[in-house]
Coordinates of C-alpha atoms in Angstrom, one line a residue:
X1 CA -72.9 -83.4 -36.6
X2 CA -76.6 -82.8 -35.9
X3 CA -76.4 -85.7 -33.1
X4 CA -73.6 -83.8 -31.8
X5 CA -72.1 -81.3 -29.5
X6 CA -71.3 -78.7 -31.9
X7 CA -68.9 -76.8 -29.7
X8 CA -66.2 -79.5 -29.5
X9 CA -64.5 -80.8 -32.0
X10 CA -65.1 -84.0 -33.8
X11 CA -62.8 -85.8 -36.5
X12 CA -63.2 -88.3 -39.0
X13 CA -60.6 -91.1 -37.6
X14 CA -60.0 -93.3 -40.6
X15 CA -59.4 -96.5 -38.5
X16 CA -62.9 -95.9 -37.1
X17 CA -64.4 -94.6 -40.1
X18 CA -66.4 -92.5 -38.6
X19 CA -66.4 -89.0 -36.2
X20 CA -65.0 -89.1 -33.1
X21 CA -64.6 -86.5 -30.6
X22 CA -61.5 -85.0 -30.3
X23 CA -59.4 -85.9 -27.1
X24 CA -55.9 -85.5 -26.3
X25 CA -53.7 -87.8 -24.8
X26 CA -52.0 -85.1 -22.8
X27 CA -54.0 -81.6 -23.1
X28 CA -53.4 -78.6 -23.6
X29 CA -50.5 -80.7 -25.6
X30 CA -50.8 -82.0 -29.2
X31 CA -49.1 -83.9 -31.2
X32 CA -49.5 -84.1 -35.1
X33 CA -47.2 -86.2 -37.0
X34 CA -48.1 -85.5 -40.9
X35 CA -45.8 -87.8 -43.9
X36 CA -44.1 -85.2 -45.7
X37 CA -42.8 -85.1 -49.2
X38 CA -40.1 -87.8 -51.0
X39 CA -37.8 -85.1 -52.6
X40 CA -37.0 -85.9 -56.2
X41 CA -39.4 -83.5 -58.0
X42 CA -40.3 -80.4 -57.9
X43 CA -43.8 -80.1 -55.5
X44 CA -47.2 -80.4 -57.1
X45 CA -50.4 -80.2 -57.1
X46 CA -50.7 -83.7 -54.6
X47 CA -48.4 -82.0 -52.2
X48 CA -50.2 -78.8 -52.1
X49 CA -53.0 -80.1 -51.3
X50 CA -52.2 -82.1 -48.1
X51 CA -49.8 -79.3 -47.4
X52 CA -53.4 -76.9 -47.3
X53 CA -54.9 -80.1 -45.4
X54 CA -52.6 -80.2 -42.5
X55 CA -51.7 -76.1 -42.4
X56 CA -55.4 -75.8 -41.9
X57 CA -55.6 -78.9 -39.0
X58 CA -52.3 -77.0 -37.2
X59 CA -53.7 -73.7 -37.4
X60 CA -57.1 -74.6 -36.1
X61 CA -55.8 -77.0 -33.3
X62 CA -53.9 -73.4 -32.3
X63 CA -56.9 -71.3 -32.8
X64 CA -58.6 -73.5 -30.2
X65 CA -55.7 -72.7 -27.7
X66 CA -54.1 -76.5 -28.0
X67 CA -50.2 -76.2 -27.6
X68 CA -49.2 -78.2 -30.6
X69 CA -46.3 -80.0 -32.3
X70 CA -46.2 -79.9 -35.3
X71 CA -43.8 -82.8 -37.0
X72 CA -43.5 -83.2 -40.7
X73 CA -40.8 -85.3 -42.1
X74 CA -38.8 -85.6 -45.2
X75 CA -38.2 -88.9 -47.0
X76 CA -34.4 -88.4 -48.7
X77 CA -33.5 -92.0 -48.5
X78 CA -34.9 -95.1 -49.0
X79 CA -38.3 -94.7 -51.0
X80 CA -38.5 -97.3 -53.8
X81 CA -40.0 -96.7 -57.5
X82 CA -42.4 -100.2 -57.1
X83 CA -44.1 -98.8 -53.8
X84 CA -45.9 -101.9 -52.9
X85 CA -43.6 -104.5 -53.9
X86 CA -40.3 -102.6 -53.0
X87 CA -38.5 -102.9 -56.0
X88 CA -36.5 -100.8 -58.5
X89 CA -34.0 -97.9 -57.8
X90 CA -34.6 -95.7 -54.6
X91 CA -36.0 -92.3 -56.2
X92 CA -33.6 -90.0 -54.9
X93 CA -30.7 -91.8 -56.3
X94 CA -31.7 -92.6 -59.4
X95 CA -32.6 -88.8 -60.4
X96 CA -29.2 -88.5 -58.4
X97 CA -27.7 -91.0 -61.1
X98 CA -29.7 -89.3 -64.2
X99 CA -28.2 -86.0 -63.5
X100 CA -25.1 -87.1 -62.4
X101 CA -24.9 -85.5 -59.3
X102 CA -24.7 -86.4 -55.5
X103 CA -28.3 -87.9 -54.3
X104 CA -28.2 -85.3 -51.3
X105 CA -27.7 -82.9 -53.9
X106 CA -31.6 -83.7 -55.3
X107 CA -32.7 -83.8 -51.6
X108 CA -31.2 -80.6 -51.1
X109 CA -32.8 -78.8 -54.3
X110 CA -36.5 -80.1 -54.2
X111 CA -36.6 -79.4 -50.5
X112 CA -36.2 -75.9 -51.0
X113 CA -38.3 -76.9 -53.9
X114 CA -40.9 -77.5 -51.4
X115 CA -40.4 -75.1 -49.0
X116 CA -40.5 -72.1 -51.6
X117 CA -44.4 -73.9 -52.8
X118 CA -45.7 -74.6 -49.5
X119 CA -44.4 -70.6 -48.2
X120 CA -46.5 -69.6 -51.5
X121 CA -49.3 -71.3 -49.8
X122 CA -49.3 -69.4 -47.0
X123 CA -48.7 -72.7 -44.8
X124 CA -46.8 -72.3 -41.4
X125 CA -44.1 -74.3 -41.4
X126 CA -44.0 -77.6 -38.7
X127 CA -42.1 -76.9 -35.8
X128 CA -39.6 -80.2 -35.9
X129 CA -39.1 -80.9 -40.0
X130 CA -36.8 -84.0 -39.9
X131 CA -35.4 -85.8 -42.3
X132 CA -34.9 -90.4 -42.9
X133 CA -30.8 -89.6 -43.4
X134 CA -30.6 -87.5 -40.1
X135 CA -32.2 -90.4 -38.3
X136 CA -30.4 -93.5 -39.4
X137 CA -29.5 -94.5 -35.3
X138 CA -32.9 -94.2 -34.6
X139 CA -34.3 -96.4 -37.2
X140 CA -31.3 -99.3 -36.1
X141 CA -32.8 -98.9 -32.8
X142 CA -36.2 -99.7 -33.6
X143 CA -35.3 -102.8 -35.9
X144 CA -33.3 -103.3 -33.1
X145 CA -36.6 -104.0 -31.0
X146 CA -38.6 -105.3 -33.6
X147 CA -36.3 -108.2 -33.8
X148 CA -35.9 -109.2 -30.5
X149 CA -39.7 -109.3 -29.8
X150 CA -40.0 -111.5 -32.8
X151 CA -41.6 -109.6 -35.6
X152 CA -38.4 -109.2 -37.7
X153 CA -35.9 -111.7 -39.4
X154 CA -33.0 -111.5 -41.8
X155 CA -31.7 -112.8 -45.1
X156 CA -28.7 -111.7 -46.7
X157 CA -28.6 -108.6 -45.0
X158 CA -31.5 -107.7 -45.3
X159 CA -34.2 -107.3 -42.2
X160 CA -37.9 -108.1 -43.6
X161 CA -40.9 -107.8 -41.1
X162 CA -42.7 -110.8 -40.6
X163 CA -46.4 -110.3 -41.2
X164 CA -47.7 -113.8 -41.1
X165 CA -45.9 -114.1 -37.2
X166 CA -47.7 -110.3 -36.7
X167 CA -51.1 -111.5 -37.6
X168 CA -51.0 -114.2 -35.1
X169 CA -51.7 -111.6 -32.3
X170 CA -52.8 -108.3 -34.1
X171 CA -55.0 -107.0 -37.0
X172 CA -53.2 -105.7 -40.3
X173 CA -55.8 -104.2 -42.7
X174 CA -57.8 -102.6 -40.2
X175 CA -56.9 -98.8 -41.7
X176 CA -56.8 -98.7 -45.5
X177 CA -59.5 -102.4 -45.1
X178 CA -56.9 -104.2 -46.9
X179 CA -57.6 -108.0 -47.0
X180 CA -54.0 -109.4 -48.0
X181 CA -55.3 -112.8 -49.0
X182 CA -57.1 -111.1 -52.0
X183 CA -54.3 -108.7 -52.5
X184 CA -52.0 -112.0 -53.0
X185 CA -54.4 -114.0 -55.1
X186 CA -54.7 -110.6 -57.6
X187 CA -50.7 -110.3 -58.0
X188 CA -48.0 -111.4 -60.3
X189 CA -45.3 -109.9 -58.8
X190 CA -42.6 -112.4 -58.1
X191 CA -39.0 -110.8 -57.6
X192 CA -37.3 -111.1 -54.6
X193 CA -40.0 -113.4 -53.2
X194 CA -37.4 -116.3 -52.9
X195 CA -36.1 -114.6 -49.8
X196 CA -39.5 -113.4 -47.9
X197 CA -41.1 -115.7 -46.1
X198 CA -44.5 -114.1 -47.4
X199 CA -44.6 -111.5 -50.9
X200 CA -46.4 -108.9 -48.0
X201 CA -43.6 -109.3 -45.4
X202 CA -42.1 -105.5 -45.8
X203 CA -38.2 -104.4 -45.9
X204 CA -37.0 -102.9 -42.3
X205 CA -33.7 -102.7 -43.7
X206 CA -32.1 -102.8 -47.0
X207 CA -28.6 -104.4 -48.0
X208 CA -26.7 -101.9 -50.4
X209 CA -25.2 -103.1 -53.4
X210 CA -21.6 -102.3 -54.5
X211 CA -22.8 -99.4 -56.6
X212 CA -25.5 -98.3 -53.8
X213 CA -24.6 -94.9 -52.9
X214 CA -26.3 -94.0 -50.1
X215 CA -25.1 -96.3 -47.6
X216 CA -24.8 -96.1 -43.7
X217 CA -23.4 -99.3 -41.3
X218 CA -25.5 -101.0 -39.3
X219 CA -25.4 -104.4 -37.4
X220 CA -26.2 -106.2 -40.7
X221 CA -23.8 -104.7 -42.8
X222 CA -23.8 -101.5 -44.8
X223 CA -27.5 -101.1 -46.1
X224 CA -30.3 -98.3 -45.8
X225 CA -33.6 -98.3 -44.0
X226 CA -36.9 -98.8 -45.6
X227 CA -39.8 -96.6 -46.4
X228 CA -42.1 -97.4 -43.8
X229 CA -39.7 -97.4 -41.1
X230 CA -38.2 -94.2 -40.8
X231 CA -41.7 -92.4 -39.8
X232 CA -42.5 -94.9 -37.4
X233 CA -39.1 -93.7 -35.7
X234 CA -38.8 -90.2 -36.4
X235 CA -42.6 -90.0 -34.6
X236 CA -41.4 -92.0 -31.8
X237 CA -38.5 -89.4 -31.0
X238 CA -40.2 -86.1 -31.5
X239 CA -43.9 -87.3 -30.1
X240 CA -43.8 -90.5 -27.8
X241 CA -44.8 -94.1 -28.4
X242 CA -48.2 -92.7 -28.6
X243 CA -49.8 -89.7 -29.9
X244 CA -52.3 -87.7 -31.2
X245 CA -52.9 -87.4 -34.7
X246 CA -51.2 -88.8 -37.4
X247 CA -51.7 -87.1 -41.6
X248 CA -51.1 -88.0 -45.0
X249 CA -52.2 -88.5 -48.2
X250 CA -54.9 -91.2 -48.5
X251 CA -52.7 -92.9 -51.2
X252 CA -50.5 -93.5 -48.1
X253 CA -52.9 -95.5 -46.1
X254 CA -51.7 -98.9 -48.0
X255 CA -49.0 -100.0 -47.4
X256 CA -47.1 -97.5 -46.1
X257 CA -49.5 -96.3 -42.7
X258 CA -50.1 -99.9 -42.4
X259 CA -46.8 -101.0 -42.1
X260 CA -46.1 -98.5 -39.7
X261 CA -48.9 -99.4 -36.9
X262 CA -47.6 -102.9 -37.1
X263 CA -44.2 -101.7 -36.4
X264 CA -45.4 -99.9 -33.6
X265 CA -47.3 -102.5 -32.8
X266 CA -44.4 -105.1 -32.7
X267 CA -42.2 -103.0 -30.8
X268 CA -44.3 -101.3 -28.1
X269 CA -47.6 -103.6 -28.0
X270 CA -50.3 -101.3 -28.9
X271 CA -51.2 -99.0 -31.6
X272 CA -49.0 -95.4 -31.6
X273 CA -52.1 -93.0 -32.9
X274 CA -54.8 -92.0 -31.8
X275 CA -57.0 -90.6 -34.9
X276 CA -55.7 -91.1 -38.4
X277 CA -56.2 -88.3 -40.7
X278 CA -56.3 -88.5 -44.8
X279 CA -56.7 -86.1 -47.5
X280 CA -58.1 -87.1 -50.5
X281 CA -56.6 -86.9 -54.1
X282 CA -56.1 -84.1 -56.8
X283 CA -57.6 -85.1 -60.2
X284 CA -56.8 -82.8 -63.4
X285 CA -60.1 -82.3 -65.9
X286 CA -61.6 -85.4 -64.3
X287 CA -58.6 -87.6 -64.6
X288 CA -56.0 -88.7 -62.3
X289 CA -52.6 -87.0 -62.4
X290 CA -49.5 -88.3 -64.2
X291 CA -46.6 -87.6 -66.3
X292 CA -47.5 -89.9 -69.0
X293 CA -51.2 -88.6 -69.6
X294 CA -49.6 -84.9 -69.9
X295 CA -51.7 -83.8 -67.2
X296 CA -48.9 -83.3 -64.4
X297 CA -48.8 -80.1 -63.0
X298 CA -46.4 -78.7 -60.8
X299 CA -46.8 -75.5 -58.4
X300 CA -44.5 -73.0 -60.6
X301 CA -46.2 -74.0 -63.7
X302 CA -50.0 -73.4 -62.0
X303 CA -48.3 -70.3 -60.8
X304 CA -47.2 -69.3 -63.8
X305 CA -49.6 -70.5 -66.6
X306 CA -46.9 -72.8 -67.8
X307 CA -48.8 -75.9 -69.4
X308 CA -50.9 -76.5 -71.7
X309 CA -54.1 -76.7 -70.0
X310 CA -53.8 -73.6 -68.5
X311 CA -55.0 -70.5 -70.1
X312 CA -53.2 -68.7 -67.3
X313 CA -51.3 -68.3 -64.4
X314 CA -53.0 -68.6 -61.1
X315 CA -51.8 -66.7 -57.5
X316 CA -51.2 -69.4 -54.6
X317 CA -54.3 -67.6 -52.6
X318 CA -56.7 -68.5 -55.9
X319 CA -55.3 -71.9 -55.4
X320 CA -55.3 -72.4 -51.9
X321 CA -59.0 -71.2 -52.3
X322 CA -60.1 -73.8 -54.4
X323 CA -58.5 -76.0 -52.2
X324 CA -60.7 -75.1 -49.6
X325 CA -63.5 -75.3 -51.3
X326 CA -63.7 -79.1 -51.2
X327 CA -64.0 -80.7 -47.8
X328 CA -60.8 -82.6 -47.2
X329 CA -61.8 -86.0 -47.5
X330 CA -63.4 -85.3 -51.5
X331 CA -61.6 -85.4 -54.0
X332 CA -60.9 -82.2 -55.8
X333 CA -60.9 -81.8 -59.3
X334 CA -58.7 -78.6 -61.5
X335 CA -59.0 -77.3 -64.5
X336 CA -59.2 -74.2 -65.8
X337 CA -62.3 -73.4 -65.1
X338 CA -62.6 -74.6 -61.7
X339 CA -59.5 -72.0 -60.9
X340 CA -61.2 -69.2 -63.0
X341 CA -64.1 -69.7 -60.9
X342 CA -62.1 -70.3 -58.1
X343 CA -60.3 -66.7 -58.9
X344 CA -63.7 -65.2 -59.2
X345 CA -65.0 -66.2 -55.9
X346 CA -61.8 -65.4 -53.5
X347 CA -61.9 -61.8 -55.4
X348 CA -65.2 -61.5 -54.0
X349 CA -64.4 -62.4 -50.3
X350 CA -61.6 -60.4 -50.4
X351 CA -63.4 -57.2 -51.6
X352 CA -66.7 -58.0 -49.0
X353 CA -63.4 -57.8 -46.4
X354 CA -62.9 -54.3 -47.9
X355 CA -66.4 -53.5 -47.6
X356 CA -66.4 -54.6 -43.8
X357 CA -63.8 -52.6 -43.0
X358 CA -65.5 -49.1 -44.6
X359 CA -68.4 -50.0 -42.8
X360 CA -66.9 -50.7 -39.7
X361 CA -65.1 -46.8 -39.9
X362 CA -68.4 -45.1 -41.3
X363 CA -70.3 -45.6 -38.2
X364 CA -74.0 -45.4 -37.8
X365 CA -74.8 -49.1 -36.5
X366 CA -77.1 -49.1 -33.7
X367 CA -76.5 -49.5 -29.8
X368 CA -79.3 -51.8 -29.4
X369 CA -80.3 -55.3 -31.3
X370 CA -81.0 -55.3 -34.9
X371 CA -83.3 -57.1 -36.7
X372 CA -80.2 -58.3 -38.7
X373 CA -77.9 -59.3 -35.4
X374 CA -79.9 -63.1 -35.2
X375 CA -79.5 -64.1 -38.8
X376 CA -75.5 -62.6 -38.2
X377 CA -74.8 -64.0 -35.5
X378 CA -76.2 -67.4 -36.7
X379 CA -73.8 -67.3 -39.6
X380 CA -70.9 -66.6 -37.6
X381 CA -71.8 -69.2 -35.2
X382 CA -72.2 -71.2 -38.4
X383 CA -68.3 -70.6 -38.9
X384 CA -67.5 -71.6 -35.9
X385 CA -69.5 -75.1 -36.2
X386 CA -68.4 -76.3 -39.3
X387 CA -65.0 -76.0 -38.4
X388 CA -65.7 -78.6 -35.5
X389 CA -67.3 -80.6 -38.1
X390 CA -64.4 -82.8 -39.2
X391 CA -62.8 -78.9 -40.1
X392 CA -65.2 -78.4 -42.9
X393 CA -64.0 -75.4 -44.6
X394 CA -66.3 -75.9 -47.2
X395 CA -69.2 -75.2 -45.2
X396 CA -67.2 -72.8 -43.5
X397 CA -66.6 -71.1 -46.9
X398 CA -70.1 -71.3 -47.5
X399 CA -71.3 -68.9 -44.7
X400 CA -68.5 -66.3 -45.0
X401 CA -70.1 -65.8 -48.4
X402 CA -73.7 -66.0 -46.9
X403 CA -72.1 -62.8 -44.7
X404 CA -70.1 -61.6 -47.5
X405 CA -74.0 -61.0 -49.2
X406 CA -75.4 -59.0 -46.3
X407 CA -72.6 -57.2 -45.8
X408 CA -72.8 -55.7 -50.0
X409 CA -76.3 -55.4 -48.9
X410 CA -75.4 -53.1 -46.1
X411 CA -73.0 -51.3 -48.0
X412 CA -75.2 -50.8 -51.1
X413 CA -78.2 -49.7 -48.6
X414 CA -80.3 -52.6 -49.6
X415 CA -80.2 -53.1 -45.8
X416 CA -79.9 -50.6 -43.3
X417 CA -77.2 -50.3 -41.2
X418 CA -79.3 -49.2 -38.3
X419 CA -80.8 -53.0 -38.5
X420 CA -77.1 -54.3 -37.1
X421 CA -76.5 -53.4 -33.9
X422 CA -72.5 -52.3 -33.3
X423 CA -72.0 -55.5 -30.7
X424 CA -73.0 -57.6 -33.8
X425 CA -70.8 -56.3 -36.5
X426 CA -67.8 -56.5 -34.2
X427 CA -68.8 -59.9 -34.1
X428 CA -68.8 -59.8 -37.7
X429 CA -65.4 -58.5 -37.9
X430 CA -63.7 -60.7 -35.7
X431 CA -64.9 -63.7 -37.2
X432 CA -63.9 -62.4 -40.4
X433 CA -60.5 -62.2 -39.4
X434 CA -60.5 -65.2 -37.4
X435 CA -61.7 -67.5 -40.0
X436 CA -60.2 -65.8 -43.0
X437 CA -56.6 -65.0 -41.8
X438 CA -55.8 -66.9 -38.9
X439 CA -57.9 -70.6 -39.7
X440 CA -58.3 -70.8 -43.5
X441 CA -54.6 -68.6 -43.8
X442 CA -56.0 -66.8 -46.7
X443 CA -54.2 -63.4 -47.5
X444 CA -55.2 -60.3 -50.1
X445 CA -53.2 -60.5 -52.7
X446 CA -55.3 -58.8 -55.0
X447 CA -53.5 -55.3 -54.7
X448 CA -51.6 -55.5 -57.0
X449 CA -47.6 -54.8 -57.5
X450 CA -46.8 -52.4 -54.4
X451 CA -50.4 -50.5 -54.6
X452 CA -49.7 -48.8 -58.3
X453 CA -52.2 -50.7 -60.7
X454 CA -54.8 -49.6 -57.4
X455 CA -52.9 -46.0 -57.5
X456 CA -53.7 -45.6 -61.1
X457 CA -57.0 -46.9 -61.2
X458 CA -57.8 -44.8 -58.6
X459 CA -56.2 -41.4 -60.6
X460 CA -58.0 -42.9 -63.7
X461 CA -61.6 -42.9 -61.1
X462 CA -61.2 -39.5 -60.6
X463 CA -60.3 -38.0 -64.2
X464 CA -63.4 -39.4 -65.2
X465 CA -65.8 -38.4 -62.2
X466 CA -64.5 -34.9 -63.2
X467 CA -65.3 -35.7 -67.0
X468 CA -68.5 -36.2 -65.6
X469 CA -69.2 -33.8 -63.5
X470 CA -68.5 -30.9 -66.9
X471 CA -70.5 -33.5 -68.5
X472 CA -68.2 -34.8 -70.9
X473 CA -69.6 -38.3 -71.1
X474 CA -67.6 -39.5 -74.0
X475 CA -64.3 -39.4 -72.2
X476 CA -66.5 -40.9 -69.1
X477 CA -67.7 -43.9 -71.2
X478 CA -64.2 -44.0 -72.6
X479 CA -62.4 -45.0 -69.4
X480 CA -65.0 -47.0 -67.8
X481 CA -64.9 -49.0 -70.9
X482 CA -61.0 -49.2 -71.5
X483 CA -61.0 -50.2 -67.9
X484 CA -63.5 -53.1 -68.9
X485 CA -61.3 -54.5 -71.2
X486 CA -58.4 -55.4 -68.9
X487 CA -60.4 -56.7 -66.2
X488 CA -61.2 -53.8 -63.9
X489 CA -65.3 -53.1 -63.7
X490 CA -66.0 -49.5 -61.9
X491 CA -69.5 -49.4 -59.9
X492 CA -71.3 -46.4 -59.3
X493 CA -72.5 -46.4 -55.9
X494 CA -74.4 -43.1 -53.4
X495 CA -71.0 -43.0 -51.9
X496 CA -68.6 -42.4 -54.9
X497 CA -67.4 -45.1 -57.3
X498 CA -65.5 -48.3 -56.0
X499 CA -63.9 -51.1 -58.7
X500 CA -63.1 -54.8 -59.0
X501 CA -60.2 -56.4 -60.5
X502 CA -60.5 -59.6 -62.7
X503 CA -57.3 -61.2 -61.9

């Protein structure tokens, strides 16, 4: 970023590889196309964490005064168990099947599922969430085109996209560097090869068997559309055959963001996005997540402190946090002690928040420049800078905390508050809330239920700063200890006593 201008904004464009700065097709106007979840399950700890990745890119694009749409889908049809080689049961109907119940039933459930997690979050929700079933005519329509211009052909009733005919003309690979020869020469996978012209050509459209439930008619016959094809078309209705910015996991790079810039491709002759984005993956103690290693977790059990390698529940701020922590493109490891650290450090930003706001009322800052204001203003500029880095909200992170440090100091006395002159610590307040609330969509949520545990602490604060002042010690020392052992430490400051909870 050092080679760069650090007041515009620059993003890591996967198809590059490499920072580019950030133009729109059509400003003020943005469009942001992010792959949603397949519903089946219940949301985890993957879907949080591009959830986080995407809230924060939507929220900052807005911050900078960009009119965005914001369009995240959800899969409820047509996304197979075998990912790559499109085979087994489609997910939704087969947890439809195993509890014998209607497949839009599961869609239904784990949407709101989803929703409930990513509202925990504190993510704002897209402006256009559609879903694969509610677009069926829309997907026809593009196979439509993709066969007429050559790039499609069927068997069966089934419609396959023919990559060997698309890589006469155009790339495939360029995104997730992807070299198919080697992919072939590495695989055993032989069913349903005896109707694809080549094991990498991708289903546009799927025939449904007798027992196939979700089934809509097409020109083919009665089928349902593949994976890869319904975001291709739901991005083309909501945002044009060429947009902005298009999200998603990084496991989604191959094959299924692939697929869908030859698609585009095929049908419209040049390449529908402009910058690619990709969030990393979650790994649990160093280890990749999955059911069978018994290191899944879920939202409502990391909420809760349901599994076993939690020692606790965890609020969805301590989690978003840690999230946050970790520039999007590195991976980011839990375990417990990453979100008891995690918990440790959002307490503190939250209570240096506190701490700027008592200042802020208490008055006394000077008129003219400090000899604090540069190193203040550098920081928040700091803020400001990072965020136009790629959205770096480590970094970002990184300097609130630097802030978070002078501003104890200021409240302690270390530093004196005539040293910050009153222009800079409204600087200081407003990037504060900026950055805090409105980029990184923290919120305190360390008041505890309705304001009683603070109530009572508070009551207990002054029972024993009366025990004090009749110099009854013992009932003094009693409290402050008591108070010690379920997580709240007083701190005896010039200006009275002030406590932190250990959540």
């Amino acid at each position: 970023m050092s080679e760069t201008d650090t007041s515009k904004l620059f993003i890591y464009n996967s198809l590059s590889r490499k920072k580019e700065e950030f133009i729109p097709i059509n400003p003020p106007f943005v469009g942001l196309y992010v792959c949603g979840p397949t519903v089946y399950g219940d949301p985890h700890l993957g879907h949080a964490r591009a959830a986080v990745t995407f809230d924060v890119v939507y929220r900052y694009l807005k911050f900078l005064g960009y009119k965005v749409r914001y369009v995240r889908n959800i899969t409820d049809v047509g996304h197979l168990e075998q990912e790559e080689t499109e085979q087994g049961e489609d997910k939704i109907a087969k947890k439809a099947r195993l509890e014998q119940v209607e497949p839009m039933e599961i869609a239904q459930k784990y949407t709101i599922s989803y929703h409930k997690g990513t509202e925990l979050l504190n993510c704002l929700n897209p402006d256009i969430e559609p879903t694969a079933t509610g677009h069926i005519i829309e997907q026809i329509s593009l196979i439509k085109t993709i066969l007429d211009n050559g790039y499609g052909y069927e068997v069966n009733g089934n419609i396959y996209f023919d990559i060997e005919k698309y890589r006469q003309d155009n790339p495939y690979g360029q995104l997730s560097g992807k070299i198919l020869e080697d992919l072939q020469a590495g695989s055993r996978e032989t069913a349903g090869l005896d109707e694809k012209k080549s094991p990498h050509d991708f289903a546009l459209w799927k025939k449904a068997s007798p027992t196939h439930i979700m089934r809509w008619d097409s020109p083919w016959g009665d089928g349902y559309p593949g994976w890869h094809l319904e975001c291709s078309a739901m991005s083309l209705k909501y945002l044009g055959k060429k947009f902005d910015i298009h999200g998603g996991g990084l496991d989604l790079q191959f094959p299924h963001h692939e697929a869908e810039i030859a698609q585009c491709r095929s049908a419209h002759g040049h390449d529908p996005v402009n910058y690619w984005i990709h969030n990393n993956m979650v790994t649990i103690d160093g280890a990749k997540m999955s059911k069978s290693a018994g290191n899944f977790i879920n939202l409502d059990e990391l909420f809760e402190g349901r599994h076993e390698k939690l020692a606790k529940g965890y609020s969805p701020m301590v989690v978003r946090f840690l999230m946050l922590q970790s520039h999007y493109r590195s991976k980011i490891d839990f375990s417990n002690d990453a979100l008891s650290a995690a918990e440790k450090g959002f307490h503190r930003l939250m209570a240096a928040v506190a701490l700027l706001k008592e200042l802020k009322e208490s008055g006394d800052f000077s008129e003219e420049e400090g000899s604090l204001d540069k190193a203040v203003l550098e920081l928040c500029g700091r803020c400001h800078h990072s965020m136009n880095d790629d959205f770096n909200t480590a970094q970002v992170l990184a300097a609130l905390f630097d802030l978070s440090s002078k501003i104890n100091a200021l409240h302690n006395g270390q530093l004196l508050k005539t040293d910050l002159s009153r222009n800079a610590l409204n600087k200081l307040v407003k990037t504060f809330d900026q950055f805090i609330y409105a980029i990184l969509g923290l919120k305190d949520d360390t008041s505890g239920d309705d304001g009683i545990t603070e109530d009572l602490i508070e009551l207990l604060i002054d029972i024993r700063k009366e025990a004090r002042e009749n110099k009854d010690f013992a009932t003094s020392d009693k409290i402050r200890d008591e108070l010690q052992q379920i997580g709240v430490r007083l701190k005896d400051e010039k200006g009275g006593t002030r406590f932190e909870i250990d959540r």
